[in-house]
PDB file of C-alpha atoms and ligand atoms in Angstrom:
ATOM      1  CA  MET A  43     -88.507 -99.263  32.826  1.00  0.00           C
ATOM      2  CA  SER A  44     -87.147 -95.952  33.978  1.00  0.00           C
ATOM      3  CA  GLN A  45     -89.029 -93.211  35.798  1.00  0.00           C
ATOM      4  CA  ALA A  46     -88.634 -90.785  32.922  1.00  0.00           C
ATOM      5  CA  THR A  47     -90.548 -92.871  30.395  1.00  0.00           C
ATOM      6  CA  THR A  48     -93.442 -93.728  32.709  1.00  0.00           C
ATOM      7  CA  ALA A  49     -93.878 -90.303  34.338  1.00  0.00           C
ATOM      8  CA  ALA A  50     -95.404 -88.445  31.384  1.00  0.00           C
ATOM      9  CA  PRO A  51     -96.349 -89.111  27.792  1.00  0.00           C
ATOM     10  CA  ALA A  52     -93.801 -87.779  25.328  1.00  0.00           C
ATOM     11  CA  ALA A  53     -94.300 -84.030  24.916  1.00  0.00           C
ATOM     12  CA  VAL A  54     -95.635 -82.906  21.549  1.00  0.00           C
ATOM     13  CA  PRO A  55     -92.789 -81.087  19.783  1.00  0.00           C
ATOM     14  CA  THR A  56     -93.359 -77.397  19.045  1.00  0.00           C
ATOM     15  CA  ILE A  57     -92.369 -75.381  15.985  1.00  0.00           C
ATOM     16  CA  PRO A  58     -90.305 -72.294  16.938  1.00  0.00           C
ATOM     17  CA  VAL A  59     -92.282 -69.053  16.562  1.00  0.00           C
ATOM     18  CA  ARG A  60     -89.614 -67.483  14.353  1.00  0.00           C
ATOM     19  CA  GLU A  61     -90.038 -70.358  11.875  1.00  0.00           C
ATOM     20  CA  ILE A  62     -93.800 -69.857  11.590  1.00  0.00           C
ATOM     21  CA  ALA A  63     -93.785 -66.038  11.664  1.00  0.00           C
ATOM     22  CA  PRO A  64     -92.779 -65.393   8.013  1.00  0.00           C
ATOM     23  CA  TRP A  65     -95.399 -67.889   6.762  1.00  0.00           C
ATOM     24  CA  ALA A  66     -98.027 -66.337   9.026  1.00  0.00           C
ATOM     25  CA  LEU A  67     -97.213 -62.816   7.815  1.00  0.00           C
ATOM     26  CA  PHE A  68     -97.280 -63.822   4.144  1.00  0.00           C
ATOM     27  CA  PHE A  69    -100.520 -65.704   4.530  1.00  0.00           C
ATOM     28  CA  ALA A  70    -102.176 -62.957   6.603  1.00  0.00           C
ATOM     29  CA  LEU A  71    -101.637 -60.582   3.665  1.00  0.00           C
ATOM     30  CA  LEU A  72    -103.057 -63.096   1.200  1.00  0.00           C
ATOM     31  CA  THR A  73    -106.039 -63.674   3.511  1.00  0.00           C
ATOM     32  CA  ALA A  74    -106.693 -59.927   3.686  1.00  0.00           C
ATOM     33  CA  VAL A  75    -106.683 -59.669  -0.132  1.00  0.00           C
ATOM     34  CA  VAL A  76    -109.079 -62.610  -0.566  1.00  0.00           C
ATOM     35  CA  LEU A  77    -111.398 -61.393   2.218  1.00  0.00           C
ATOM     36  CA  PHE A  78    -111.461 -58.009   0.505  1.00  0.00           C
ATOM     37  CA  PHE A  79    -112.426 -59.413  -2.883  1.00  0.00           C
ATOM     38  CA  VAL A  80    -114.980 -61.882  -1.556  1.00  0.00           C
ATOM     39  CA  GLY A  81    -116.323 -59.595   1.174  1.00  0.00           C
ATOM     40  CA  ALA A  82    -116.065 -55.958   0.098  1.00  0.00           C
ATOM     41  CA  GLU A  83    -114.778 -55.204  -3.445  1.00  0.00           C
ATOM     42  CA  GLN A  84    -117.185 -53.014  -5.438  1.00  0.00           C
ATOM     43  CA  GLY A  85    -119.453 -52.797  -2.416  1.00  0.00           C
ATOM     44  CA  ALA A  86    -118.052 -50.433   0.179  1.00  0.00           C
ATOM     45  CA  PHE A  87    -114.775 -49.935  -1.728  1.00  0.00           C
ATOM     46  CA  SER A  88    -113.628 -50.424  -5.290  1.00  0.00           C
ATOM     47  CA  VAL A  89    -110.236 -51.398  -6.651  1.00  0.00           C
ATOM     48  CA  PHE A  90    -111.646 -52.212 -10.091  1.00  0.00           C
ATOM     49  CA  GLU A  91    -114.349 -50.202 -11.790  1.00  0.00           C
ATOM     50  CA  GLY A  92    -117.783 -51.591 -12.478  1.00  0.00           C
ATOM     51  CA  THR A  93    -119.739 -54.276 -10.690  1.00  0.00           C
ATOM     52  CA  ALA A  94    -118.489 -57.505 -12.288  1.00  0.00           C
ATOM     53  CA  VAL A  95    -116.491 -58.744  -9.262  1.00  0.00           C
ATOM     54  CA  HIS A  96    -119.321 -57.804  -6.923  1.00  0.00           C
ATOM     55  CA  GLU A  97    -121.889 -59.582  -9.035  1.00  0.00           C
ATOM     56  CA  PHE A  98    -119.760 -62.677  -9.595  1.00  0.00           C
ATOM     57  CA  VAL A  99    -119.196 -63.344  -5.865  1.00  0.00           C
ATOM     58  CA  HIS A 100    -122.578 -61.826  -4.991  1.00  0.00           C
ATOM     59  CA  ASP A 101    -124.321 -64.901  -3.593  1.00  0.00           C
ATOM     60  CA  ALA A 102    -121.271 -66.048  -1.661  1.00  0.00           C
ATOM     61  CA  ARG A 103    -120.977 -62.585  -0.127  1.00  0.00           C
ATOM     62  CA  HIS A 104    -124.574 -62.668   1.109  1.00  0.00           C
ATOM     63  CA  VAL A 105    -124.530 -66.265   2.324  1.00  0.00           C
ATOM     64  CA  LEU A 106    -121.153 -66.003   4.067  1.00  0.00           C
ATOM     65  CA  GLY A 107    -122.412 -63.033   6.056  1.00  0.00           C
ATOM     66  CA  TYR A 108    -120.637 -60.050   4.475  1.00  0.00           C
ATOM     67  CA  PRO A 109    -122.532 -56.822   3.917  1.00  0.00           C
ATOM     68  CA  CYS A 110    -123.258 -56.713   0.173  1.00  0.00           C
ATOM     69  CA  HIS A 111    -125.314 -53.657  -0.670  1.00  0.00           C
TER      70      HIS A 111
ATOM     71  CA  MET B  17     -93.395 -81.036  11.334  1.00  0.00           C
ATOM     72  CA  ALA B  18     -92.804 -77.843   9.376  1.00  0.00           C
ATOM     73  CA  PRO B  19     -94.871 -74.670   8.849  1.00  0.00           C
ATOM     74  CA  ARG B  20     -94.982 -75.418   5.123  1.00  0.00           C
ATOM     75  CA  THR B  21     -96.614 -78.799   5.768  1.00  0.00           C
ATOM     76  CA  PHE B  22     -99.239 -77.135   7.952  1.00  0.00           C
ATOM     77  CA  LEU B  23     -99.962 -74.557   5.247  1.00  0.00           C
ATOM     78  CA  VAL B  24    -100.256 -77.149   2.470  1.00  0.00           C
ATOM     79  CA  HIS B  25    -102.545 -79.315   4.612  1.00  0.00           C
ATOM     80  CA  GLY B  26    -104.558 -76.229   5.559  1.00  0.00           C
ATOM     81  CA  LEU B  27    -105.045 -75.218   1.940  1.00  0.00           C
ATOM     82  CA  LEU B  28    -106.110 -78.756   1.037  1.00  0.00           C
ATOM     83  CA  ALA B  29    -108.539 -79.010   3.967  1.00  0.00           C
ATOM     84  CA  GLY B  30    -109.803 -75.509   3.136  1.00  0.00           C
ATOM     85  CA  LEU B  31    -110.505 -76.404  -0.493  1.00  0.00           C
ATOM     86  CA  ILE B  32    -112.512 -79.422   0.648  1.00  0.00           C
ATOM     87  CA  ALA B  33    -114.355 -77.280   3.232  1.00  0.00           C
ATOM     88  CA  GLY B  34    -115.041 -74.542   0.671  1.00  0.00           C
ATOM     89  CA  PHE B  35    -116.477 -77.034  -1.783  1.00  0.00           C
ATOM     90  CA  ALA B  36    -118.638 -78.601   0.954  1.00  0.00           C
ATOM     91  CA  ALA B  37    -119.849 -75.111   1.887  1.00  0.00           C
ATOM     92  CA  PHE B  38    -120.729 -74.509  -1.767  1.00  0.00           C
ATOM     93  CA  LEU B  39    -122.853 -77.672  -1.887  1.00  0.00           C
ATOM     94  CA  VAL B  40    -124.618 -76.761   1.364  1.00  0.00           C
ATOM     95  CA  ALA B  41    -125.127 -73.156   0.245  1.00  0.00           C
ATOM     96  CA  TYR B  42    -126.440 -74.222  -3.147  1.00  0.00           C
ATOM     97  CA  VAL B  43    -129.005 -76.596  -1.631  1.00  0.00           C
ATOM     98  CA  VAL B  44    -129.871 -74.806   1.624  1.00  0.00           C
ATOM     99  CA  ALA B  45    -129.308 -71.078   1.014  1.00  0.00           C
ATOM    100  CA  GLU B  46    -129.953 -70.455  -2.696  1.00  0.00           C
ATOM    101  CA  PRO B  47    -133.755 -70.930  -2.464  1.00  0.00           C
ATOM    102  CA  HIS B  48    -133.878 -68.114   0.111  1.00  0.00           C
ATOM    103  CA  VAL B  49    -131.512 -65.875  -1.913  1.00  0.00           C
ATOM    104  CA  ASN B  50    -133.847 -66.341  -4.877  1.00  0.00           C
ATOM    105  CA  ALA B  51    -136.922 -65.666  -2.730  1.00  0.00           C
ATOM    106  CA  ALA B  52    -135.331 -62.406  -1.517  1.00  0.00           C
ATOM    107  CA  ILE B  53    -134.396 -61.342  -5.065  1.00  0.00           C
ATOM    108  CA  ALA B  54    -137.959 -62.073  -6.213  1.00  0.00           C
ATOM    109  CA  LEU B  55    -139.235 -59.781  -3.452  1.00  0.00           C
ATOM    110  CA  GLU B  56    -136.656 -57.133  -4.393  1.00  0.00           C
ATOM    111  CA  GLU B  57    -137.763 -57.138  -7.998  1.00  0.00           C
ATOM    112  CA  ALA B  58    -141.465 -57.253  -7.174  1.00  0.00           C
ATOM    113  CA  GLY B  59    -141.315 -53.949  -5.309  1.00  0.00           C
ATOM    114  CA  PRO B  60    -138.533 -51.592  -6.454  1.00  0.00           C
ATOM    115  CA  ALA B  61    -139.273 -48.553  -4.253  1.00  0.00           C
ATOM    116  CA  GLU B  62    -140.214 -50.287  -1.029  1.00  0.00           C
ATOM    117  CA  ASP B  63    -141.273 -48.015   1.787  1.00  0.00           C
ATOM    118  CA  GLY B  64    -139.417 -50.446   4.009  1.00  0.00           C
ATOM    119  CA  HIS B  65    -136.149 -48.928   2.774  1.00  0.00           C
ATOM    120  CA  PRO B  66    -136.245 -45.329   3.926  1.00  0.00           C
ATOM    121  CA  HIS B  67    -132.827 -44.481   2.437  1.00  0.00           C
ATOM    122  CA  ASP B  68    -133.253 -46.309  -0.821  1.00  0.00           C
ATOM    123  CA  ALA B  69    -135.469 -43.860  -2.648  1.00  0.00           C
ATOM    124  CA  ALA B  70    -132.942 -41.174  -3.552  1.00  0.00           C
ATOM    125  CA  THR B  71    -129.808 -43.149  -4.399  1.00  0.00           C
ATOM    126  CA  ALA B  72    -129.241 -46.685  -5.461  1.00  0.00           C
ATOM    127  CA  GLY B  73    -125.712 -46.231  -4.147  1.00  0.00           C
ATOM    128  CA  GLN B  74    -123.957 -48.667  -6.401  1.00  0.00           C
ATOM    129  CA  PRO B  75    -125.469 -49.744  -9.671  1.00  0.00           C
ATOM    130  CA  HIS B  76    -126.459 -53.198  -8.581  1.00  0.00           C
ATOM    131  CA  SER B  77    -128.678 -55.672 -10.282  1.00  0.00           C
ATOM    132  CA  HIS B  78    -129.510 -59.309  -9.931  1.00  0.00           C
ATOM    133  CA  GLY B  79    -132.068 -59.698 -12.681  1.00  0.00           C
ATOM    134  CA  GLU B  80    -131.913 -60.307 -16.404  1.00  0.00           C
ATOM    135  CA  GLU B  81    -130.115 -57.004 -16.968  1.00  0.00           C
ATOM    136  CA  ALA B  82    -127.244 -57.922 -14.638  1.00  0.00           C
ATOM    137  CA  GLU B  83    -123.708 -58.097 -16.009  1.00  0.00           C
ATOM    138  CA  VAL B  84    -123.332 -61.564 -14.481  1.00  0.00           C
ATOM    139  CA  SER B  85    -126.365 -63.820 -14.902  1.00  0.00           C
ATOM    140  CA  ARG B  86    -128.204 -65.264 -11.899  1.00  0.00           C
ATOM    141  CA  ASP B  87    -127.262 -68.735 -13.082  1.00  0.00           C
ATOM    142  CA  THR B  88    -123.574 -67.844 -12.947  1.00  0.00           C
ATOM    143  CA  GLN B  89    -123.939 -66.061  -9.607  1.00  0.00           C
ATOM    144  CA  SER B  90    -125.577 -69.052  -7.964  1.00  0.00           C
ATOM    145  CA  THR B  91    -123.142 -71.645  -9.360  1.00  0.00           C
ATOM    146  CA  TRP B  92    -119.633 -70.602 -10.452  1.00  0.00           C
ATOM    147  CA  GLY B  93    -119.766 -67.317  -8.557  1.00  0.00           C
ATOM    148  CA  LEU B  94    -120.984 -68.930  -5.350  1.00  0.00           C
ATOM    149  CA  ALA B  95    -118.443 -71.752  -5.700  1.00  0.00           C
ATOM    150  CA  THR B  96    -115.583 -69.295  -6.354  1.00  0.00           C
ATOM    151  CA  GLY B  97    -116.486 -67.315  -3.243  1.00  0.00           C
ATOM    152  CA  THR B  98    -116.833 -70.288  -0.904  1.00  0.00           C
ATOM    153  CA  VAL B  99    -113.761 -72.146  -2.224  1.00  0.00           C
ATOM    154  CA  LEU B 100    -111.557 -69.020  -2.059  1.00  0.00           C
ATOM    155  CA  LEU B 101    -112.744 -68.284   1.453  1.00  0.00           C
ATOM    156  CA  GLY B 102    -112.320 -71.923   2.447  1.00  0.00           C
ATOM    157  CA  ALA B 103    -108.740 -71.937   1.162  1.00  0.00           C
ATOM    158  CA  VAL B 104    -107.685 -68.826   3.088  1.00  0.00           C
ATOM    159  CA  LEU B 105    -109.534 -69.919   6.235  1.00  0.00           C
ATOM    160  CA  GLY B 106    -107.895 -73.335   5.969  1.00  0.00           C
ATOM    161  CA  GLY B 107    -104.406 -71.907   5.454  1.00  0.00           C
ATOM    162  CA  ALA B 108    -104.766 -69.345   8.233  1.00  0.00           C
ATOM    163  CA  THR B 109    -106.252 -71.889  10.651  1.00  0.00           C
ATOM    164  CA  ALA B 110    -103.493 -74.380   9.876  1.00  0.00           C
ATOM    165  CA  LEU B 111    -100.783 -71.783  10.573  1.00  0.00           C
ATOM    166  CA  ALA B 112    -102.563 -70.923  13.836  1.00  0.00           C
ATOM    167  CA  ALA B 113    -102.544 -74.654  14.603  1.00  0.00           C
ATOM    168  CA  ALA B 114     -98.796 -74.712  13.854  1.00  0.00           C
ATOM    169  CA  PHE B 115     -98.371 -72.177  16.676  1.00  0.00           C
ATOM    170  CA  ALA B 116    -100.729 -74.065  18.987  1.00  0.00           C
ATOM    171  CA  VAL B 117     -99.469 -77.653  18.605  1.00  0.00           C
ATOM    172  CA  GLY B 118     -97.333 -78.545  21.625  1.00  0.00           C
ATOM    173  CA  ARG B 119     -98.159 -75.251  23.338  1.00  0.00           C
ATOM    174  CA  LEU B 120    -101.630 -75.959  24.767  1.00  0.00           C
ATOM    175  CA  GLY B 121    -100.763 -77.809  27.926  1.00  0.00           C
ATOM    176  CA  ARG B 122    -100.242 -81.488  27.161  1.00  0.00           C
ATOM    177  CA  LEU B 123    -102.860 -81.690  24.452  1.00  0.00           C
ATOM    178  CA  SER B 124    -102.063 -83.834  21.446  1.00  0.00           C
ATOM    179  CA  ALA B 125    -101.564 -82.328  17.992  1.00  0.00           C
ATOM    180  CA  ARG B 126    -105.083 -83.465  17.059  1.00  0.00           C
ATOM    181  CA  ALA B 127    -106.722 -81.939  20.127  1.00  0.00           C
ATOM    182  CA  SER B 128    -104.816 -78.651  19.718  1.00  0.00           C
ATOM    183  CA  THR B 129    -105.821 -78.408  16.050  1.00  0.00           C
ATOM    184  CA  ALA B 130    -109.465 -79.146  16.852  1.00  0.00           C
ATOM    185  CA  ILE B 131    -109.440 -76.412  19.514  1.00  0.00           C
ATOM    186  CA  VAL B 132    -107.961 -73.882  17.064  1.00  0.00           C
ATOM    187  CA  VAL B 133    -110.706 -74.700  14.546  1.00  0.00           C
ATOM    188  CA  GLY B 134    -113.410 -74.445  17.226  1.00  0.00           C
ATOM    189  CA  VAL B 135    -112.108 -71.092  18.444  1.00  0.00           C
ATOM    190  CA  GLY B 136    -111.864 -69.942  14.820  1.00  0.00           C
ATOM    191  CA  PHE B 137    -115.507 -70.773  14.149  1.00  0.00           C
ATOM    192  CA  VAL B 138    -116.780 -69.084  17.313  1.00  0.00           C
ATOM    193  CA  ALA B 139    -114.586 -65.985  16.989  1.00  0.00           C
ATOM    194  CA  THR B 140    -114.728 -65.308  13.242  1.00  0.00           C
ATOM    195  CA  ALA B 141    -118.114 -66.718  12.209  1.00  0.00           C
ATOM    196  CA  LEU B 142    -120.564 -67.288  15.068  1.00  0.00           C
ATOM    197  CA  VAL B 143    -119.943 -64.200  17.223  1.00  0.00           C
ATOM    198  CA  PRO B 144    -119.753 -61.719  14.290  1.00  0.00           C
ATOM    199  CA  PHE B 145    -122.958 -63.310  12.959  1.00  0.00           C
ATOM    200  CA  LEU B 146    -124.727 -62.808  16.306  1.00  0.00           C
ATOM    201  CA  LYS B 147    -123.939 -59.078  16.252  1.00  0.00           C
ATOM    202  CA  TYR B 148    -124.183 -58.388  12.506  1.00  0.00           C
ATOM    203  CA  PRO B 149    -126.183 -61.238  10.970  1.00  0.00           C
ATOM    204  CA  ALA B 150    -126.097 -61.935   7.250  1.00  0.00           C
ATOM    205  CA  THR B 151    -128.596 -59.993   5.178  1.00  0.00           C
ATOM    206  CA  PRO B 152    -130.398 -61.317   2.113  1.00  0.00           C
ATOM    207  CA  PRO B 153    -130.576 -59.330  -1.135  1.00  0.00           C
ATOM    208  CA  ALA B 154    -133.137 -56.485  -0.854  1.00  0.00           C
ATOM    209  CA  VAL B 155    -132.273 -55.832   2.795  1.00  0.00           C
ATOM    210  CA  GLY B 156    -129.802 -53.003   3.365  1.00  0.00           C
ATOM    211  CA  SER B 157    -129.424 -49.524   1.970  1.00  0.00           C
ATOM    212  CA  GLY B 158    -126.714 -48.491  -0.496  1.00  0.00           C
ATOM    213  CA  ASP B 159    -126.163 -45.386   1.633  1.00  0.00           C
ATOM    214  CA  THR B 160    -124.900 -47.304   4.646  1.00  0.00           C
ATOM    215  CA  ILE B 161    -122.807 -49.999   2.920  1.00  0.00           C
ATOM    216  CA  ARG B 162    -119.496 -48.364   3.897  1.00  0.00           C
ATOM    217  CA  GLU B 163    -120.529 -48.009   7.513  1.00  0.00           C
ATOM    218  CA  ARG B 164    -121.912 -51.561   7.680  1.00  0.00           C
ATOM    219  CA  THR B 165    -118.809 -53.013   6.056  1.00  0.00           C
ATOM    220  CA  ALA B 166    -116.557 -51.142   8.515  1.00  0.00           C
ATOM    221  CA  LEU B 167    -118.672 -52.280  11.475  1.00  0.00           C
ATOM    222  CA  TYR B 168    -118.715 -55.899  10.313  1.00  0.00           C
ATOM    223  CA  PHE B 169    -114.976 -56.175   9.663  1.00  0.00           C
ATOM    224  CA  GLY B 170    -114.177 -54.096  12.758  1.00  0.00           C
ATOM    225  CA  PHE B 171    -116.196 -56.370  15.039  1.00  0.00           C
ATOM    226  CA  TRP B 172    -114.840 -59.452  13.246  1.00  0.00           C
ATOM    227  CA  ALA B 173    -111.226 -58.301  13.820  1.00  0.00           C
ATOM    228  CA  LEU B 174    -111.909 -57.372  17.441  1.00  0.00           C
ATOM    229  CA  SER B 175    -113.445 -60.788  18.095  1.00  0.00           C
ATOM    230  CA  LEU B 176    -110.470 -62.532  16.482  1.00  0.00           C
ATOM    231  CA  VAL B 177    -107.914 -60.509  18.480  1.00  0.00           C
ATOM    232  CA  ALA B 178    -109.898 -61.071  21.705  1.00  0.00           C
ATOM    233  CA  ALA B 179    -110.000 -64.825  21.050  1.00  0.00           C
ATOM    234  CA  ILE B 180    -106.232 -64.996  20.435  1.00  0.00           C
ATOM    235  CA  GLY B 181    -105.697 -62.950  23.605  1.00  0.00           C
ATOM    236  CA  ALA B 182    -107.998 -65.280  25.549  1.00  0.00           C
ATOM    237  CA  VAL B 183    -106.058 -68.371  24.425  1.00  0.00           C
ATOM    238  CA  LEU B 184    -102.734 -66.742  25.381  1.00  0.00           C
ATOM    239  CA  LEU B 185    -104.216 -65.721  28.759  1.00  0.00           C
ATOM    240  CA  ALA B 186    -105.472 -69.257  29.431  1.00  0.00           C
ATOM    241  CA  ARG B 187    -102.032 -70.614  28.527  1.00  0.00           C
ATOM    242  CA  ARG B 188    -100.381 -68.237  30.982  1.00  0.00           C
ATOM    243  CA  LEU B 189    -102.827 -69.108  33.779  1.00  0.00           C
ATOM    244  CA  LEU B 190    -102.556 -72.862  33.202  1.00  0.00           C
ATOM    245  CA  PRO B 191     -99.757 -73.580  35.740  1.00  0.00           C
ATOM    246  CA  ARG B 192    -101.566 -71.619  38.476  1.00  0.00           C
ATOM    247  CA  LEU B 193    -105.226 -72.504  37.857  1.00  0.00           C
ATOM    248  CA  GLY B 194    -105.061 -75.863  36.114  1.00  0.00           C
ATOM    249  CA  ALA B 195    -106.851 -76.620  32.847  1.00  0.00           C
ATOM    250  CA  TYR B 196    -110.418 -76.084  34.079  1.00  0.00           C
ATOM    251  CA  GLY B 197    -109.729 -72.716  35.716  1.00  0.00           C
ATOM    252  CA  ALA B 198    -107.519 -71.488  32.874  1.00  0.00           C
ATOM    253  CA  VAL B 199    -110.082 -72.302  30.164  1.00  0.00           C
ATOM    254  CA  LEU B 200    -112.857 -70.754  32.262  1.00  0.00           C
ATOM    255  CA  ALA B 201    -110.815 -67.557  32.756  1.00  0.00           C
ATOM    256  CA  GLY B 202    -109.936 -67.335  29.056  1.00  0.00           C
ATOM    257  CA  ALA B 203    -113.520 -67.900  27.926  1.00  0.00           C
ATOM    258  CA  ALA B 204    -114.798 -65.349  30.448  1.00  0.00           C
ATOM    259  CA  ALA B 205    -112.229 -62.757  29.296  1.00  0.00           C
ATOM    260  CA  TYR B 206    -113.250 -63.275  25.652  1.00  0.00           C
ATOM    261  CA  LEU B 207    -116.949 -62.979  26.507  1.00  0.00           C
ATOM    262  CA  VAL B 208    -116.418 -59.775  28.503  1.00  0.00           C
ATOM    263  CA  VAL B 209    -114.652 -58.138  25.534  1.00  0.00           C
ATOM    264  CA  VAL B 210    -117.153 -59.158  22.826  1.00  0.00           C
ATOM    265  CA  VAL B 211    -120.235 -58.538  24.961  1.00  0.00           C
ATOM    266  CA  ILE B 212    -119.072 -55.019  25.886  1.00  0.00           C
ATOM    267  CA  ALA B 213    -118.068 -54.269  22.287  1.00  0.00           C
ATOM    268  CA  GLY B 214    -121.310 -55.788  21.003  1.00  0.00           C
ATOM    269  CA  ALA B 215    -123.347 -53.617  23.366  1.00  0.00           C
ATOM    270  CA  ALA B 216    -121.350 -50.470  22.555  1.00  0.00           C
ATOM    271  CA  LEU B 217    -121.282 -50.769  18.736  1.00  0.00           C
ATOM    272  CA  PRO B 218    -124.341 -49.568  16.824  1.00  0.00           C
ATOM    273  CA  THR B 219    -127.011 -52.055  15.810  1.00  0.00           C
ATOM    274  CA  VAL B 220    -127.868 -52.401  12.131  1.00  0.00           C
ATOM    275  CA  ASN B 221    -131.547 -52.887  11.417  1.00  0.00           C
ATOM    276  CA  GLU B 222    -132.559 -52.157   7.857  1.00  0.00           C
ATOM    277  CA  ALA B 223    -134.992 -55.018   7.438  1.00  0.00           C
ATOM    278  CA  GLY B 224    -137.985 -52.679   7.287  1.00  0.00           C
ATOM    279  CA  ASP B 225    -141.063 -54.667   6.252  1.00  0.00           C
ATOM    280  CA  PHE B 226    -139.063 -57.479   4.641  1.00  0.00           C
ATOM    281  CA  PRO B 227    -140.930 -60.732   5.437  1.00  0.00           C
ATOM    282  CA  ALA B 228    -139.681 -62.119   8.735  1.00  0.00           C
ATOM    283  CA  ASP B 229    -139.868 -65.760   7.680  1.00  0.00           C
ATOM    284  CA  THR B 230    -137.738 -65.197   4.543  1.00  0.00           C
ATOM    285  CA  LEU B 231    -135.218 -63.233   6.642  1.00  0.00           C
ATOM    286  CA  TRP B 232    -135.051 -65.973   9.288  1.00  0.00           C
ATOM    287  CA  ASN B 233    -134.763 -68.748   6.683  1.00  0.00           C
ATOM    288  CA  PHE B 234    -131.983 -66.913   4.899  1.00  0.00           C
ATOM    289  CA  ARG B 235    -130.058 -66.190   8.104  1.00  0.00           C
ATOM    290  CA  ARG B 236    -130.404 -69.764   9.311  1.00  0.00           C
ATOM    291  CA  SER B 237    -129.123 -71.058   5.974  1.00  0.00           C
ATOM    292  CA  SER B 238    -126.214 -68.606   6.195  1.00  0.00           C
ATOM    293  CA  ILE B 239    -125.015 -69.814   9.613  1.00  0.00           C
ATOM    294  CA  VAL B 240    -125.592 -73.432   8.561  1.00  0.00           C
ATOM    295  CA  THR B 241    -123.333 -72.838   5.541  1.00  0.00           C
ATOM    296  CA  MET B 242    -120.625 -71.263   7.711  1.00  0.00           C
ATOM    297  CA  ALA B 243    -120.903 -74.068  10.274  1.00  0.00           C
ATOM    298  CA  ALA B 244    -120.608 -76.657   7.476  1.00  0.00           C
ATOM    299  CA  MET B 245    -117.456 -74.917   6.220  1.00  0.00           C
ATOM    300  CA  TRP B 246    -115.837 -74.980   9.676  1.00  0.00           C
ATOM    301  CA  VAL B 247    -116.933 -78.502  10.606  1.00  0.00           C
ATOM    302  CA  VAL B 248    -115.515 -79.970   7.381  1.00  0.00           C
ATOM    303  CA  LEU B 249    -112.377 -77.863   7.797  1.00  0.00           C
ATOM    304  CA  GLY B 250    -112.049 -79.108  11.376  1.00  0.00           C
ATOM    305  CA  PHE B 251    -112.272 -82.792  10.523  1.00  0.00           C
ATOM    306  CA  ALA B 252    -110.071 -82.560   7.414  1.00  0.00           C
ATOM    307  CA  LEU B 253    -107.353 -80.474   9.075  1.00  0.00           C
ATOM    308  CA  THR B 254    -107.368 -82.439  12.336  1.00  0.00           C
ATOM    309  CA  GLY B 255    -106.997 -85.643  10.345  1.00  0.00           C
ATOM    310  CA  LEU B 256    -104.114 -84.354   8.223  1.00  0.00           C
ATOM    311  CA  VAL B 257    -102.242 -82.731  11.129  1.00  0.00           C
ATOM    312  CA  GLY B 258    -102.804 -85.788  13.310  1.00  0.00           C
ATOM    313  CA  ARG B 259    -101.391 -88.150  10.684  1.00  0.00           C
ATOM    314  CA  ASP B 260     -98.398 -85.853  10.255  1.00  0.00           C
ATOM    315  CA  ALA B 261     -97.844 -85.733  14.032  1.00  0.00           C
ATOM    316  CA  ASP B 262     -98.032 -89.539  14.261  1.00  0.00           C
ATOM    317  CA  ARG B 263     -95.374 -89.866  11.559  1.00  0.00           C
ATOM    318  CA  ALA B 264     -93.147 -87.270  13.251  1.00  0.00           C
ATOM    319  CA  ALA B 265     -93.492 -89.117  16.586  1.00  0.00           C
ATOM    320  CA  GLU B 266     -92.688 -92.424  14.875  1.00  0.00           C
ATOM    321  CA  ARG B 267     -89.549 -90.935  13.273  1.00  0.00           C
ATOM    322  CA  LEU B 268     -88.476 -89.577  16.671  1.00  0.00           C
ATOM    323  CA  ARG B 269     -89.073 -92.936  18.346  1.00  0.00           C
ATOM    324  CA  ARG B 270     -86.998 -94.765  15.725  1.00  0.00           C
ATOM    325  CA  ARG B 271     -84.186 -92.241  16.048  1.00  0.00           C
ATOM    326  CA  GLU B 272     -84.173 -92.628  19.838  1.00  0.00           C
ATOM    327  CA  LEU B 273     -84.251 -96.381  19.516  1.00  0.00           C
ATOM    328  CA  ALA B 274     -81.345 -96.273  17.060  1.00  0.00           C
ATOM    329  CA  ALA B 275     -79.393 -94.052  19.463  1.00  0.00           C
ATOM    330  CA  THR B 276     -79.773 -96.590  22.313  1.00  0.00           C
ATOM    331  CA  LEU B 277     -78.496 -99.499  20.232  1.00  0.00           C
TER     332      LEU B 277
HETATM  333 ZN1   ZN C 121    -126.449 -58.273  -3.004  1.00  0.00          ZN
END
């Protein structure tokens, strides 16, 4: 048994930041869109007219802590 | 391990978490939502809502005349909201875990993922809730919805950025202070930021004479629902990432073994 194998447990490999960055950017945008529709659409701001989106996600918006009305 | 695998696992764990949150919300929170709506409809021009009298702000109805029925709101609507939110939280948390795995001292992939989920719950659910707690229907004026939405999302974003900064700070201090000191310093830095911001930002109190017990019951059910979402997300994601890490380690071990032969 060599020193190297007993000294430390094998390090957990990392994923290079530049490999994750494009996925993170893409998903951050998608997250922002979903948060907007679940948390704010037709409340403080409106992309679509009317109140259908607001009313459909209404209970989720209240229960998940977003200001509703 | 690849970012795509993390994202797929995150979406899967998030869907499970969102569905679990729906079940908890339906059982635990819906009775209080309905109690609040009953109060709202019993007294339309409450004196407890000083701004409500003149404008209704947005045409907004929960009753029989609503565009979407209460039955739909409390089932498909609620499920859509929680599952969508669960999916994006799961995906975003998994990508954050992809950054964290292998970079938090010597922690295993499982431990790193669990820490990311824990930090995510505290920073994006618990702390925003403590400053701007959820409000039941009938509480809140249509006049201040823009301001309240901006305050909520502003504080939410600040808390998230502060938490990411705190983790990076702890990572940087790790060689000098060791794990205990580094985590203590990071947690203290996060607390300083959110406590100062929480004290400086305006307080929202539009409860008026809304019954305190209904308000408390609703708020408790809200944080229970959010906690359920994050706990299920934590276990599902940690399990999936951990299994993936085990397989990656096994592949590496076999390759190294093959190289020595
Ligand atoms: Zn509402």
